[in-house]
Amino acid sequence: MRIGRAHVWLAAFAAGLVLSHSAVAADAGKGQQAFMKYGCWQCHGTMGQGGTNGPKLAPDPIALEAMSAFIRSSNRQMPPYREQVLPNEDLADIHAYLASIPKPPDYKTIPILND
Amino acid sequence: MARKDSRPEVSRRKFLAGVAVAGAAASATTAKAATPGTTAADVKRLPSALPPTAHQIAAETGVPKDVPHLAGKPGSDFMVDVIKSLKIEYVYSNPASSFRGLHESLINYGKNSMPEFITCTHEENSVAMAHGYAKVTGRPQMILCHGTVGLQHATMAIYNAWCDRAPVIVVGGNDLDAAKRPPGVPTFHSAQDINAIVRDFTKWDDTPVSLQHFAQSFVRAYKYASTPPYEPVAISLDAGIQDAPVDDPTLFIPRYTPSAPPHADLNALRETAKLLVNAERPVIVADKMARTADGMKYLVELAELLQVPVVDQHGRMNFPNNHHLDGNAQLIRDADFILGLEVSDFWNTVNAYIDNGDEHGHGNRESRLRPGNNTKLVTISSVELLTKANYQDFQRFQPVDIAMVGDAQASLPALIEAVRSAIPNDRKAAYEKRGEAYKKAHQQARERNKQAATLAWDASPISTARVCAEVWAQIKGLDWSLNTMPGGMSGWPRRLWTMDKHYHHFGGSGGSGLGYDLPASVGVAHANKALGRFTVSLQRDGDFMYSPGAVWTAAHHQIPMLTVMHNNRGYHQEVMHVQRLSNRRNRVASLGNTSGPIGTSIEAPDVDYAGMAKSMGWWSAGPIKDPKELAPVLKRAVEVVKSGQPALVDTWTQPR
C-alpha cells in the first residue's frame, strides 16, 4: 500500500486563530492507524477511495476544518464521531493521512480500463 | 449426522425380519432390567452379557426370508412418469429415507435422466441451485428433502426464492400414517402438515393422499410455479403411496398447459400512455421485470420511443448498461412521472430512509421527489396477486396515481402500442432533444466511472474496482454470465463491464438470506453449461461460509464456473451497523483481535478458501493480495473453466 510516512503540517492558521490541537505536527502514519482503528475504512476504503456506503475522501481531502465540522455533527447515514470517541489529535492525523495519498493515474494510461 | 440415520430400527417392510426379532429380544431384556419395582440388588445380580436366546441365534445365523417383491409397478415409478411428463431436467437433493422409494425409482426406473439426481450437501443448497437454474432457463426444477428436518434446512432458501420470484418445486418426504410408520427417527421425521413451515412463502402447496392425487397436484404445482409471478410451491410426498403398488388401471397423468401471464388492464395502460407522452422528465424504474430476453427488448423499445431514461434496480438484467438511456437513481428527484415495473420496494424508490437515530432511534424518512413537481406515480406489478400477511416482503405502502396488477413484461407490448397511438406530433422534437442530453450524460458517466476505478488501484487489500477490471479483462471476449448482484463490490461490474444481454446477470437472492450466492451460482452454471456460456461469480466470503458444500456438488457433477472471492474478511453490512450504533452512543467500537467490531470479522484465523475449494476437487489459487498478481492467475483460471472444470481465485479485497 502506498502510505506516505512524511509528516504533514496542518495549516496552523484558520481565520487568524491557531487551532489548539494543531500546535504539533499531524502524523500521516498515525493517521493511517487511526483511520483503521476508528472504522473509517469500513465505508471509505483503506485509502479513502470510497465505495457504495461512503464517498471518496482522498486524494485532495476537504479542509480539516470542514471535515471536522461534518464529522462532529453529521446527521445523515454517516454517524457523528464526537470528540470523546475521536480526539482532535487523531482527527488531524487522519486528515494528514488522507492528504498524503497521491493522485491516481489517468485511466487512459491503464490498458484494461480502455476497451 | 443423526438425521441420516433415519432407517427404522425395525424395518417397515420386514426387510430384515430376523434381525428385527433379535433387536426386539434385546429390547425386551433391557426393559425387564428396568422394570419398576426391581431392586438395585436385583439389577446387580444380572450378568453383564446374557447368552443369546434361541430366537437371536436363529436370526443372526439363519437365512433371511425372501424379501417380498411388489406385484407390479411401485407407486414411485408412476410418480417418475408424472415428473418426466413435465420434462424436469434435475432433482437437486440431499438423500433421505422419507423419499427412498422415489429416489430408487428416479435412478433405476427413470434411468437417472430427465430428471437427473444432483447430489447436494445441504437442503439450502438444493433450493438455491434450483433457484439459480430457474433464473437462467425460466423452468422450475425439483428439490427433494425430508419433509421435516430437510425442509427446516431448506426454508431460508425457499424464502429467498419467494422474495426473488423464482419457481422451485419443493417435494418433502413424509410418513403420514401414524399406525404404520416405523418408530424412532422416522417418526421424528414425520409431521401432520409438513408444508405449514413454508406456507407463508410458497405460492401453493398440497398433501396428496393417492397416486392420482399426486399426479394432479404435481402438474398443478408445476403450472402454478411456472405462471408469472413465478414462485416456489411445495408438495408433501407420502411414504405409503411411494411404496404401494400401482393397482388402479384408470390412473392418468393430466396434460400440462402453460397459463398466459396476468396482463395489466388495457384502459389503465392507455391512461398511463397519455401521462407518459406528455411528461417533461419521465423516468422508468425496473426491478424484477425482465423474465426473458423479450423483457429487455420491450423496455429498450419503450425507452427509445420517448427517449425516457431507465433506472435499473438490477433485480433482473432489465436494460443494457451501454445504452445512453441507462440512468441512475439521481433522476428520481427531478422526475415528473415515474413508471415502476415490478419494483419490489416502490416506497424506497421515491423515498429515502436515513439511519441516523432520529425519531426516537428509528431514523428519518424523507421524499426523494422534488417538492412541487407533483410527480405522477404509476406501477405495473404482479406482486399484489400473491401478497400474504406474515412476512413483510411487500414492503412499506406507497400511494400511487395508477396501479396495475399484472406481469410487467407481458404488459409492455400493449403499453408500447398505446404510447405510439398517444404521441402528439409536436412532442417528437422534444423527445429527440431529451435523448441527445442523455447521450452526453451517459458518456460522461462512463468516463467518471473509469477514472474513479483508478483510486487505490495498486492498494492491498485489492480494491474492488481493480478486481472487477481484472476479471472483465479476462472474460469480455467470452459469452459470459454473472450470477452475483452487479451492485455488489460497489457496483463495479455494472460500472465497468458491458452488460447488454438479458443473461449477463440474474439479480440477487431476493430475501437477502446469506448462503445464496455460492449454491445459486452452481445452479446458474449448471444451466449455462448446456448453453455453452461461461459463468463467473464474485463470491462474498461470508456467504461462502454458509454453504461451502456447494463446491463439492459442482466438482462432483463437473459444472464449470469461475468463482472469484470477494474476501473482505468480514460481515461488512454488520461491521457498519455496529460502528454506527457505537458512534451514536459515543463509544469506540471494540475490535477485539480483529479489524472490525467484535462479532463481525472473519479473521484470526483467516479462511483458506483456495484450500477449501481444492479439497473438494476444484482448481484454485490464492489468497492473492498483490493486484499485480491477479491477471496471470485469472487467465489460468479462465482456461481451467473453459476446459470444463470449476476454478476459484481467492482475492483479499477492500471492504466494498
Coordinates of N, CA and C in Angstrom, one line a residue, chain A residues 33-110:
Chain A
Q33 N -3.2 4.6 11.0 CA -3.6 3.6 12.1 C -5.0 4.1 12.7
A34 N -5.1 5.4 12.9 CA -6.4 5.9 13.4 C -7.6 5.6 12.4
F35 N -7.2 5.8 11.1 CA -8.3 5.6 10.1 C -8.8 4.1 10.2
M36 N -7.9 3.2 10.5 CA -8.4 1.8 10.7 C -9.1 1.6 12.1
K37 N -8.5 2.2 13.1 CA -9.0 2.0 14.4 C -10.4 2.5 14.6
Y38 N -10.7 3.6 14.0 CA -12.0 4.2 14.2 C -13.0 3.8 13.2
G39 N -12.6 2.9 12.3 CA -13.6 2.3 11.4 C -13.8 3.1 10.1
C40 N -13.1 4.2 9.9 CA -13.3 5.0 8.7 C -13.2 4.1 7.4
W41 N -12.3 3.2 7.4 CA -12.0 2.4 6.3 C -13.2 1.5 5.9
Q42 N -14.1 1.3 6.8 CA -15.2 0.3 6.6 C -16.1 0.8 5.5
C43 N -16.3 2.1 5.4 CA -17.2 2.7 4.3 C -16.4 3.3 3.2
H44 N -15.2 3.9 3.6 CA -14.5 4.7 2.7 C -13.3 4.0 2.0
G45 N -13.0 2.7 2.5 CA -11.9 2.0 1.9 C -10.6 2.4 2.6
T46 N -9.6 1.6 2.6 CA -8.4 1.8 3.4 C -7.6 3.0 2.8
M47 N -7.8 3.4 1.6 CA -7.1 4.5 1.0 C -8.1 5.7 0.7
G48 N -9.2 5.6 1.4 CA -10.2 6.7 1.3 C -10.8 6.8 -0.1
Q49 N -10.7 5.7 -0.9 CA -11.2 5.7 -2.3 C -12.7 5.8 -2.4
G50 N -13.4 5.5 -1.3 CA -14.9 5.5 -1.4 C -15.5 4.2 -1.9
G51 N -16.8 4.1 -1.7 CA -17.5 2.8 -2.2 C -19.0 3.1 -2.0
T52 N -19.7 2.0 -2.1 CA -21.2 2.1 -2.0 C -21.6 2.8 -0.8
N53 N -21.0 2.6 0.3 CA -21.5 3.2 1.5 C -20.8 4.4 2.0
G54 N -19.8 4.9 1.3 CA -19.2 6.1 1.7 C -18.5 6.8 0.6
P55 N -18.5 8.1 0.5 CA -17.9 8.8 -0.6 C -16.3 8.8 -0.6
K56 N -15.7 9.1 -1.7 CA -14.3 9.2 -1.8 C -13.8 10.3 -0.8
L57 N -12.7 10.1 -0.1 CA -12.2 11.1 0.8 C -10.8 11.6 0.3
A58 N -10.1 10.8 -0.5 CA -8.8 11.1 -0.9 C -8.6 10.6 -2.4
P59 N -7.6 11.3 -3.1 CA -6.8 12.3 -2.7 C -7.5 13.7 -2.6
D60 N -6.8 14.7 -2.2 CA -7.3 16.0 -2.1 C -8.5 16.1 -1.1
P61 N -8.3 15.7 0.1 CA -9.4 15.8 1.1 C -9.9 17.2 1.3
I62 N -11.1 17.4 1.7 CA -11.6 18.7 2.1 C -10.8 19.2 3.2
A63 N -10.8 20.5 3.5 CA -10.0 21.1 4.5 C -10.4 20.5 5.9
L64 N -9.4 20.5 6.8 CA -9.5 19.9 8.1 C -10.7 20.5 8.8
E65 N -10.9 21.8 8.7 CA -11.9 22.4 9.5 C -13.3 22.0 9.0
A66 N -13.4 21.8 7.7 CA -14.7 21.4 7.1 C -14.9 19.9 7.4
M67 N -13.9 19.1 7.3 CA -14.0 17.7 7.7 C -14.4 17.5 9.1
S68 N -13.8 18.3 10.0 CA -14.1 18.2 11.4 C -15.5 18.6 11.7
A69 N -15.9 19.7 11.1 CA -17.3 20.2 11.3 C -18.3 19.1 10.9
F70 N -18.1 18.4 9.8 CA -19.0 17.4 9.3 C -19.0 16.2 10.2
I71 N -17.8 15.7 10.5 CA -17.6 14.5 11.3 C -18.3 14.7 12.7
R72 N -18.1 15.9 13.3 CA -18.7 16.1 14.6 C -20.2 16.2 14.6
S73 N -20.8 16.6 13.5 CA -22.2 16.9 13.6 C -23.1 16.2 12.5
S74 N -22.5 15.2 11.8 CA -23.2 14.5 10.8 C -24.6 14.0 11.3
N75 N -25.6 14.2 10.5 CA -26.9 13.7 10.8 C -27.5 12.9 9.7
R76 N -26.6 12.4 8.8 CA -27.0 11.6 7.7 C -26.6 10.1 7.9
Q77 N -26.4 9.4 6.9 CA -26.0 8.0 7.1 C -24.7 7.9 7.8
M78 N -23.8 8.8 7.6 CA -22.5 8.8 8.3 C -22.8 9.2 9.7
P79 N -22.4 8.3 10.6 CA -22.6 8.6 12.1 C -21.6 9.7 12.6
P80 N -22.1 10.5 13.5 CA -21.1 11.5 14.0 C -20.1 10.9 14.9
Y81 N -18.8 11.4 14.8 CA -17.8 11.0 15.7 C -17.5 12.2 16.6
R82 N -17.9 12.1 17.9 CA -17.7 13.2 18.8 C -16.3 13.1 19.4
E83 N -15.9 14.2 20.1 CA -14.5 14.2 20.5 C -14.2 13.2 21.5
Q84 N -15.1 12.7 22.3 CA -14.8 11.7 23.3 C -14.6 10.4 22.6
V85 N -15.0 10.2 21.4 CA -14.8 9.0 20.6 C -13.5 9.1 19.7
L86 N -13.4 10.3 19.1 CA -12.3 10.5 18.1 C -11.7 11.9 18.5
P87 N -10.6 11.8 19.3 CA -9.9 13.1 19.8 C -9.5 13.9 18.6
N88 N -9.3 15.2 18.8 CA -8.9 16.1 17.8 C -7.6 15.8 17.2
E89 N -6.7 15.3 18.0 CA -5.3 15.0 17.5 C -5.4 13.8 16.5
D90 N -6.2 12.8 16.9 CA -6.4 11.7 15.9 C -7.1 12.1 14.6
L91 N -8.0 13.0 14.8 CA -8.7 13.5 13.6 C -7.7 14.3 12.7
A92 N -6.8 15.1 13.3 CA -5.8 15.8 12.5 C -4.9 14.8 11.8
D93 N -4.5 13.7 12.5 CA -3.7 12.7 11.9 C -4.4 12.0 10.7
I94 N -5.6 11.8 10.9 CA -6.4 11.1 9.8 C -6.4 12.0 8.6
H95 N -6.6 13.3 8.9 CA -6.6 14.2 7.7 C -5.3 14.2 7.1
A96 N -4.2 14.2 7.9 CA -2.9 14.2 7.3 C -2.7 12.9 6.4
Y97 N -3.2 11.8 6.9 CA -3.1 10.6 6.2 C -3.8 10.7 4.8
L98 N -5.0 11.2 4.8 CA -5.7 11.4 3.6 C -5.0 12.3 2.6
A99 N -4.4 13.4 3.2 CA -3.7 14.4 2.4 C -2.4 13.8 1.8
S100 N -1.9 12.7 2.4 CA -0.7 12.1 1.9 C -0.9 11.1 0.8
I101 N -2.1 10.8 0.5 CA -2.4 9.8 -0.5 C -2.3 10.5 -1.9
P102 N -1.4 9.9 -2.7 CA -1.2 10.6 -4.0 C -2.3 10.4 -5.0
K103 N -2.3 11.3 -6.0 CA -3.3 11.3 -7.0 C -3.2 10.0 -7.8
P104 N -4.3 9.5 -8.3 CA -4.2 8.2 -9.1 C -3.8 8.6 -10.5
P105 N -3.5 7.6 -11.3 CA -3.1 7.8 -12.7 C -4.4 8.1 -13.5
D106 N -4.2 8.7 -14.6 CA -5.3 8.9 -15.6 C -5.7 7.5 -16.1
Y107 N -7.0 7.3 -16.1 CA -7.5 6.0 -16.5 C -7.0 5.6 -17.9
K108 N -6.7 6.6 -18.8 CA -6.3 6.3 -20.1 C -4.9 5.7 -20.2
T109 N -4.2 5.8 -19.1 CA -2.9 5.1 -19.1 C -2.9 3.7 -18.6
I110 N -4.1 3.2 -18.2 CA -4.3 1.8 -17.7 C -5.0 1.0 -18.8

